[in-house]
Amino acid sequence: MAPTISFLTSTLVGLSLVTSAFSITPGFPYGSEKVRGVNLGGWLVLEPWITPSIFDNTGNSAIVDEWTFGQYQDYNTALSVLQNHWDTWITANDFAAIAAAGLNHVRLPIGYWAFEVGPGEPYIQGQLPYLQKAVQWAGQYGLKVIVDLHGAPGSQNGYDNSGQRMSFPTWHSNQTNIQRTDDIIKTIASMFADQTNVVPIIAPLNEPAGYDGSAVLSAVRQYWYDSWGNIRYPYGTSQTSNTVEMIHDAFQPLSYWAGFETPPDFNGVAMDTHIYQVFSDADNAMSYQDHINAACGTQSSLSGFDLWLIVGEWSPAPTDCATYLNGRGVGSRYAGTYPGSTAVGSCTGLTGSASTFSSSYKAFLRQFWEAQVISYEAVTDGWLQWTWKAENADEWSYQAGLANGWIPQNPTNLMYPNICG
């Protein structure tokens, strides 16, 4: 994409209205240097599978997400648990360790309720000082932050990680929800407009449920347009920022988005795609070699896209065995305890502490990790693994992978450089 821009700018010099759309100097050389990073999952947005103890300690099985965490508990009880979690789950030491592991980006999920809570919404606030601390720590250790709005009013996907678990999302069908989200993106854009050396990207909405139909997709497409304006023009004038907008593919094939928000009318846009091999019966039934082959196969499905393309979430986990991965109180497809699933096998030794992992399983995790990194670096502008740490699901944890040898201390030190042939 970059060569096209420089060619167009050089041919359009003097047409200030046109060239202003091209005047972006991101805080990281996207397109020429690979994004290598990790998500800070489960910190400023709770996820039951990342910190099951926080949910189990409530003693209330109806508490399944951050909404019910505030709804079904005494405010002061819930607040003290959250504050302790915010203070301890991610600290400056994590940023130091992430930088020491040769990574250059972190993606930081945050919910809309950190900025604004409406009448009757039981969310507890207090996250913003930690967002500011994260940006400060990132600057200190030379890391870039992608600020990711992970939950929107009404929920954009119904997942517990949107803040509110529900059977069908309602964000897209309520204009007030969308307007509130627009206002929050304006707030975030303005907050970091002059810190693009540390916050080069804002992701205005994580994983909107495009598979729920055309009403979702039309709302999402309009929202991406509005967010581009809000992120690229944060000053209330014709002056542009250097902040990149990272949109999500809404679970559509990349071909669906061909030509969307491309030059000459748009610039400074990256596409985020999330790749997991655990959320279907077929995925869980795959052999280890099948998982590796599928990872290598992404080199064809991801190649040749017309925006900067980043795999913003992926994992070396080959199963959905992690406790509560599919929701608190919901079982796993692999073990056959998920509604309607057929057991593939026992989850023992496939999740939890790495001390229970066999040497052959750890060797597979290394191969699967490398097959994904090799493939994503071959055809995209980089990657961010989900997630940095988890209480009891080491197969998902970058930190645990570093400690136990299936993730290299430097992401370019490969043991299986030819695993994809």
Coordinates of C-alpha atoms in Angstrom, one line a residue:
M1 CA 0.0 0.0 0.0
A2 CA 2.8 2.5 0.9
P3 CA 4.3 2.7 -2.7
T4 CA 0.8 3.5 -4.1
I5 CA 0.5 6.4 -1.6
S6 CA 3.9 7.9 -2.3
F7 CA 3.3 7.6 -6.0
L8 CA -0.1 9.3 -5.7
T9 CA 1.2 12.1 -3.4
S10 CA 4.1 12.9 -5.7
T11 CA 1.7 13.2 -8.7
L12 CA -0.9 15.2 -6.7
V13 CA 1.4 17.9 -5.2
G14 CA -0.4 21.2 -5.1
L15 CA -3.9 19.8 -4.8
S16 CA -3.9 20.4 -1.1
L17 CA -7.4 19.1 -0.6
V18 CA -6.4 15.8 -2.1
T19 CA -2.9 15.5 -0.6
S20 CA -4.1 16.3 2.9
A21 CA -5.8 12.9 2.8
F22 CA -2.3 11.4 2.3
S23 CA -0.4 13.3 4.9
I24 CA 0.0 10.6 7.5
T25 CA 3.2 9.5 9.2
P26 CA 2.2 6.7 11.6
G27 CA 4.1 6.2 14.8
F28 CA 5.3 2.8 13.4
P29 CA 6.4 2.0 9.9
Y30 CA 3.5 -0.3 9.0
G31 CA 4.0 -2.1 5.7
S32 CA 7.8 -2.0 6.0
E33 CA 8.3 -3.4 9.5
K34 CA 6.3 -6.3 11.0
V35 CA 4.0 -5.9 13.9
R36 CA 5.0 -8.5 16.5
G37 CA 2.9 -8.2 19.6
V38 CA 0.6 -9.5 22.2
N39 CA -2.8 -8.7 23.6
L40 CA -3.3 -7.6 27.2
G41 CA -6.5 -9.6 27.5
G42 CA -8.6 -9.9 30.6
W43 CA -7.2 -6.7 32.3
L44 CA -9.4 -3.7 31.7
V45 CA -12.2 -6.0 30.4
L46 CA -12.9 -9.1 32.5
E47 CA -13.0 -12.5 30.8
P48 CA -14.1 -15.5 32.8
W49 CA -11.6 -17.9 31.1
I50 CA -8.6 -15.6 31.7
T51 CA -9.3 -15.0 35.4
P52 CA -11.7 -17.7 36.5
S53 CA -10.9 -17.1 40.1
I54 CA -12.5 -13.6 40.0
F55 CA -15.8 -15.2 38.9
D56 CA -15.6 -18.3 41.0
N57 CA -14.9 -16.3 44.2
T58 CA -18.3 -14.5 43.9
G59 CA -20.0 -17.8 44.7
N60 CA -22.7 -16.8 42.3
S61 CA -23.1 -18.7 39.0
A62 CA -25.2 -15.9 37.5
I63 CA -22.1 -13.7 37.3
V64 CA -20.8 -14.5 33.8
D65 CA -19.4 -11.2 32.5
E66 CA -18.5 -7.7 33.7
W67 CA -22.1 -6.5 33.5
T68 CA -23.4 -9.2 35.9
F69 CA -20.2 -8.7 38.0
G70 CA -21.5 -5.2 38.8
Q71 CA -25.2 -6.2 38.8
Y72 CA -25.2 -9.0 41.3
Q73 CA -22.7 -7.8 43.9
D74 CA -22.4 -5.1 46.4
Y75 CA -20.8 -2.1 44.7
N76 CA -17.9 -1.8 47.2
T77 CA -17.2 -5.5 47.1
A78 CA -17.0 -5.6 43.3
L79 CA -15.0 -2.4 43.2
S80 CA -12.3 -3.6 45.5
V81 CA -11.9 -6.9 43.6
L82 CA -11.6 -4.9 40.3
Q83 CA -9.2 -2.4 41.7
N84 CA -6.9 -5.2 43.1
H85 CA -7.1 -6.9 39.7
W86 CA -6.3 -3.7 37.8
D87 CA -3.4 -3.0 40.1
T88 CA -1.9 -6.5 39.8
W89 CA -2.8 -8.3 36.6
I90 CA -0.7 -6.1 34.3
T91 CA 2.1 -3.9 35.7
A92 CA 5.2 -2.1 34.4
N93 CA 7.1 -5.4 34.8
D94 CA 4.9 -7.0 32.2
F95 CA 5.7 -4.2 29.7
A96 CA 9.4 -4.7 30.4
A97 CA 9.0 -8.5 29.8
I98 CA 7.1 -8.0 26.6
A99 CA 9.7 -5.6 25.3
A100 CA 12.5 -8.0 26.4
A101 CA 10.8 -10.8 24.4
G102 CA 11.4 -8.9 21.1
L103 CA 7.8 -7.7 20.7
N104 CA 7.0 -4.2 19.5
H105 CA 3.2 -3.8 20.1
V106 CA 0.5 -4.5 22.7
R107 CA -3.2 -4.4 22.0
L108 CA -5.2 -3.2 24.9
P109 CA -8.9 -4.0 25.1
I110 CA -11.1 -1.6 27.0
G111 CA -14.8 -1.3 27.4
Y112 CA -17.1 1.7 26.6
W113 CA -18.0 1.8 30.3
A114 CA -14.6 3.0 31.2
F115 CA -15.6 6.3 29.5
E116 CA -19.3 6.5 30.1
V117 CA -22.0 4.6 31.9
G118 CA -25.7 5.1 31.1
P119 CA -28.8 4.9 33.4
G120 CA -29.4 1.4 34.6
E121 CA -26.1 0.0 33.4
P122 CA -24.3 -1.8 36.3
Y123 CA -20.8 -1.3 35.1
I124 CA -18.1 -0.1 37.6
Q125 CA -15.7 2.5 36.4
G126 CA -12.1 3.2 37.2
Q127 CA -10.2 1.8 34.3
L128 CA -9.0 5.0 32.7
P129 CA -6.0 5.7 35.0
Y130 CA -4.7 2.2 34.0
L131 CA -5.1 3.0 30.3
Q132 CA -2.9 6.1 30.9
K133 CA -0.4 4.1 32.9
A134 CA -0.2 1.5 30.2
V135 CA 0.6 4.2 27.6
Q136 CA 3.2 5.6 29.9
W137 CA 4.8 2.2 30.5
A138 CA 4.8 1.4 26.8
G139 CA 6.6 4.7 26.1
Q140 CA 9.1 3.8 28.7
Y141 CA 9.9 0.4 27.2
G142 CA 9.6 1.4 23.5
L143 CA 6.4 -0.5 22.8
K144 CA 3.4 0.7 20.7
V145 CA -0.1 0.5 22.0
I146 CA -3.2 -0.3 20.0
V147 CA -6.2 1.0 22.0
D148 CA -9.0 -1.4 21.2
L149 CA -12.6 -0.7 22.1
H150 CA -13.6 -4.2 23.0
G151 CA -17.2 -3.6 24.2
A152 CA -19.8 -1.2 22.9
P153 CA -23.2 -0.3 24.4
G154 CA -25.8 -3.0 23.7
S155 CA -22.9 -5.4 22.8
Q156 CA -21.7 -5.8 19.3
N157 CA -21.4 -9.6 19.4
G158 CA -23.1 -10.9 22.6
Y159 CA -19.8 -12.4 23.8
D160 CA -18.8 -12.1 27.5
N161 CA -15.7 -10.3 26.4
S162 CA -17.9 -7.4 25.1
G163 CA -18.9 -6.9 28.7
Q164 CA -22.4 -8.3 28.3
R165 CA -23.1 -11.9 27.3
M166 CA -26.4 -12.2 25.4
S167 CA -27.9 -14.4 22.7
F168 CA -28.2 -11.7 20.1
P169 CA -26.3 -8.4 20.0
T170 CA -28.2 -5.1 20.1
W171 CA -25.5 -2.5 19.4
H172 CA -26.2 -2.3 15.7
S173 CA -30.0 -2.0 16.0
N174 CA -30.0 1.1 18.2
Q175 CA -28.8 4.4 16.9
T176 CA -28.2 5.7 20.4
N177 CA -25.8 2.9 21.1
I178 CA -23.9 3.7 17.9
Q179 CA -23.9 7.5 18.7
R180 CA -22.5 6.8 22.2
T181 CA -19.8 4.6 20.7
D182 CA -18.9 7.4 18.1
D183 CA -18.6 9.8 21.0
I184 CA -16.2 7.5 22.9
I185 CA -14.0 7.1 19.8
K186 CA -13.8 10.9 19.6
T187 CA -12.7 10.9 23.2
I188 CA -10.1 8.3 22.7
A189 CA -8.8 9.9 19.5
S190 CA -8.5 13.3 21.1
M191 CA -6.8 11.7 24.2
F192 CA -4.0 10.2 22.1
A193 CA -3.9 12.5 19.0
D194 CA -0.6 13.9 20.0
Q195 CA 1.0 10.7 21.3
T196 CA 1.0 8.7 18.1
N197 CA 4.6 7.8 18.7
V198 CA 3.2 5.5 21.5
V199 CA -0.4 5.0 20.4
P200 CA -0.2 4.7 16.6
I201 CA -3.5 2.8 16.2
I202 CA -7.0 3.0 17.5
A203 CA -9.3 0.0 16.9
P204 CA -12.8 1.4 17.1
L205 CA -14.7 -1.9 17.7
N206 CA -13.6 -5.5 18.3
E207 CA -15.3 -8.3 16.5
P208 CA -18.7 -7.0 15.5
A209 CA -20.9 -10.0 14.6
G210 CA -21.1 -9.6 10.9
Y211 CA -22.4 -13.2 10.6
D212 CA -25.6 -12.0 12.2
G213 CA -26.7 -10.5 8.9
S214 CA -26.9 -7.5 6.7
A215 CA -28.3 -5.2 9.3
V216 CA -25.1 -5.7 11.4
L217 CA -22.8 -5.3 8.4
S218 CA -24.5 -2.1 7.1
A219 CA -24.2 -0.6 10.6
V220 CA -20.6 -1.7 10.9
R221 CA -19.6 -0.3 7.5
Q222 CA -21.1 3.1 8.3
Y223 CA -19.5 3.0 11.7
W224 CA -16.0 2.3 10.1
Y225 CA -16.6 5.4 7.9
D226 CA -17.6 7.5 10.9
S227 CA -14.7 6.2 13.0
W228 CA -12.2 7.0 10.2
G229 CA -13.3 10.6 10.4
N230 CA -13.3 10.7 14.2
I231 CA -9.8 9.1 14.4
R232 CA -8.2 10.9 11.5
Y233 CA -9.7 14.4 12.3
P234 CA -9.6 14.6 16.1
Y235 CA -9.0 18.3 16.4
G236 CA -12.4 19.6 15.3
T237 CA -10.7 21.3 12.3
S238 CA -9.4 20.2 8.9
Q239 CA -6.1 19.2 10.5
T240 CA -5.5 15.4 10.4
S241 CA -3.8 13.3 13.0
N242 CA -1.2 10.6 12.3
T243 CA -3.4 8.0 14.0
V244 CA -4.3 4.8 12.1
E245 CA -7.8 3.4 12.1
M246 CA -7.8 -0.4 12.5
I247 CA -11.1 -1.9 11.4
H248 CA -12.1 -5.5 11.9
D249 CA -13.3 -7.8 9.2
A250 CA -16.5 -8.6 11.1
F251 CA -15.9 -12.3 10.4
Q252 CA -16.3 -11.8 6.7
P253 CA -13.8 -13.0 4.1
L254 CA -11.3 -10.4 3.1
S255 CA -12.8 -10.4 -0.4
Y256 CA -15.9 -8.8 1.1
W257 CA -13.8 -5.8 2.1
A258 CA -11.9 -5.4 -1.1
G259 CA -11.8 -1.7 -2.1
F260 CA -13.2 -0.5 1.3
E261 CA -11.5 2.6 2.7
T262 CA -8.7 2.5 0.2
P263 CA -6.7 5.4 -1.4
P264 CA -7.2 7.9 -2.9
D265 CA -10.3 8.6 -0.7
F266 CA -9.0 7.1 2.5
N267 CA -5.6 6.6 4.1
G268 CA -4.2 5.3 7.4
V269 CA -6.5 2.3 7.5
A270 CA -5.4 -1.2 8.7
M271 CA -7.6 -4.3 8.6
D272 CA -7.7 -6.6 11.7
T273 CA -8.5 -10.3 11.2
H274 CA -8.7 -12.9 14.0
I275 CA -7.7 -16.5 13.4
Y276 CA -8.5 -19.4 15.8
Q277 CA -8.7 -23.1 15.3
V278 CA -10.8 -24.0 18.4
F279 CA -14.4 -22.6 18.0
S280 CA -16.0 -25.4 16.0
D281 CA -16.4 -29.2 16.3
A282 CA -14.4 -29.6 13.1
D283 CA -11.5 -27.5 14.5
N284 CA -11.4 -29.5 17.7
A285 CA -11.4 -32.8 15.8
M286 CA -8.3 -31.8 13.7
S287 CA -5.0 -33.7 14.2
Y288 CA -1.9 -31.7 15.2
Q289 CA -0.7 -31.9 11.6
D290 CA -4.1 -30.6 10.4
H291 CA -3.7 -27.6 12.6
I292 CA -0.3 -26.9 11.2
N293 CA -1.5 -27.4 7.6
A294 CA -4.4 -25.0 8.2
A295 CA -2.0 -22.4 9.6
C296 CA 0.3 -22.7 6.6
G297 CA -2.8 -22.5 4.4
T298 CA -3.5 -18.9 5.6
Q299 CA -0.7 -17.8 3.3
S300 CA -3.0 -18.1 0.4
S301 CA -6.2 -16.8 2.1
L302 CA -4.5 -13.7 3.6
S303 CA -2.3 -12.7 0.6
G304 CA -2.8 -9.7 -1.6
F305 CA -5.1 -7.6 0.5
D306 CA -5.4 -3.9 -0.3
L307 CA -4.9 -2.4 3.2
W308 CA -2.3 -3.0 5.9
L309 CA -3.4 -6.4 7.3
I310 CA -2.7 -7.4 10.8
V311 CA -3.7 -10.7 12.5
G312 CA -4.8 -9.0 15.7
E313 CA -5.7 -12.2 17.6
W314 CA -4.6 -15.8 17.2
S315 CA -3.3 -18.5 19.5
P316 CA -1.3 -21.7 19.5
A317 CA -4.1 -23.4 21.4
P318 CA -5.4 -26.4 19.4
T319 CA -8.6 -27.0 21.5
D320 CA -11.3 -25.2 23.4
C321 CA -10.4 -27.0 26.6
A322 CA -9.6 -23.9 28.7
T323 CA -12.1 -23.6 31.5
Y324 CA -14.9 -21.1 30.6
L325 CA -13.3 -20.4 27.2
N326 CA -16.9 -20.7 25.7
G327 CA -18.4 -18.9 28.7
R328 CA -18.7 -19.4 32.4
G329 CA -20.7 -22.6 33.1
V330 CA -20.3 -23.7 29.4
G331 CA -18.3 -26.8 28.6
S332 CA -15.9 -27.6 25.8
R333 CA -16.4 -29.2 22.4
Y334 CA -13.2 -31.2 22.7
A335 CA -14.4 -32.9 25.9
G336 CA -18.0 -33.2 24.6
T337 CA -19.4 -31.1 27.4
Y338 CA -20.4 -28.2 25.1
P339 CA -24.1 -28.4 24.1
G340 CA -24.5 -30.6 21.0
S341 CA -20.9 -31.5 20.7
T342 CA -19.3 -35.0 20.3
A343 CA -16.2 -35.7 22.5
V344 CA -12.9 -35.8 20.8
G345 CA -11.0 -36.8 23.9
S346 CA -9.9 -35.8 27.4
C347 CA -8.8 -32.2 28.2
T348 CA -6.3 -33.5 30.8
G349 CA -2.8 -32.4 29.9
L350 CA -4.0 -30.0 27.2
T351 CA -4.9 -27.0 29.3
G352 CA -4.2 -25.6 32.7
S353 CA -0.6 -25.5 34.0
A354 CA 2.3 -26.2 31.6
S355 CA 3.7 -28.6 34.2
T356 CA 1.0 -31.1 33.1
F357 CA 1.9 -30.7 29.4
S358 CA 3.8 -33.6 27.8
S359 CA 7.1 -32.9 25.9
S360 CA 5.3 -33.9 22.6
Y361 CA 2.4 -31.5 23.3
K362 CA 4.9 -28.7 24.0
A363 CA 6.8 -29.6 20.8
F364 CA 3.5 -29.3 18.9
L365 CA 2.7 -25.9 20.5
R366 CA 6.1 -24.7 19.3
Q367 CA 5.5 -26.0 15.7
F368 CA 2.0 -24.5 15.6
W369 CA 3.2 -21.2 17.0
E370 CA 6.0 -21.0 14.3
A371 CA 3.7 -22.1 11.5
Q372 CA 1.4 -19.2 12.3
V373 CA 4.1 -16.6 12.8
I374 CA 5.9 -17.7 9.6
S375 CA 2.6 -17.5 7.6
Y376 CA 1.4 -14.2 9.0
E377 CA 4.7 -12.6 8.4
A378 CA 4.9 -14.0 4.9
V379 CA 1.7 -12.3 3.7
T380 CA 0.5 -9.7 6.3
D381 CA 1.9 -6.7 8.1
G382 CA 2.2 -8.6 11.4
W383 CA 0.5 -10.2 14.3
L384 CA -0.5 -10.0 18.0
Q385 CA -1.1 -13.2 19.9
W386 CA -4.0 -13.6 22.3
T387 CA -3.0 -13.4 25.1
W388 CA -0.1 -12.3 27.4
K389 CA -1.2 -14.2 30.5
A390 CA -4.0 -16.3 31.8
E391 CA -4.5 -17.8 35.3
N392 CA -5.0 -21.4 34.3
A393 CA -4.7 -21.8 30.5
D394 CA -1.0 -21.9 29.7
E395 CA -1.5 -23.0 26.1
W396 CA -3.0 -19.5 25.5
S397 CA -0.3 -17.5 27.4
Y398 CA 2.6 -15.9 25.7
Q399 CA 4.2 -15.5 29.1
A400 CA 3.9 -19.2 29.8
G401 CA 5.1 -20.1 26.3
L402 CA 8.3 -18.0 26.9
A403 CA 8.8 -19.7 30.3
N404 CA 8.2 -23.2 29.0
G405 CA 10.0 -23.2 25.7
W406 CA 7.3 -23.3 23.0
I407 CA 7.7 -19.5 22.3
P408 CA 11.2 -18.3 21.5
Q409 CA 12.8 -15.5 23.6
N410 CA 13.0 -13.6 20.3
P411 CA 10.1 -14.2 17.8
T412 CA 12.5 -14.4 14.9
N413 CA 14.5 -17.3 16.4
L414 CA 12.7 -20.2 14.7
M415 CA 13.4 -23.9 15.2
Y416 CA 11.1 -25.0 12.3
P417 CA 11.7 -22.3 9.6
N418 CA 10.6 -24.7 6.9
I419 CA 7.5 -26.1 8.6
C420 CA 5.3 -24.7 5.9
G421 CA 7.5 -26.0 3.1

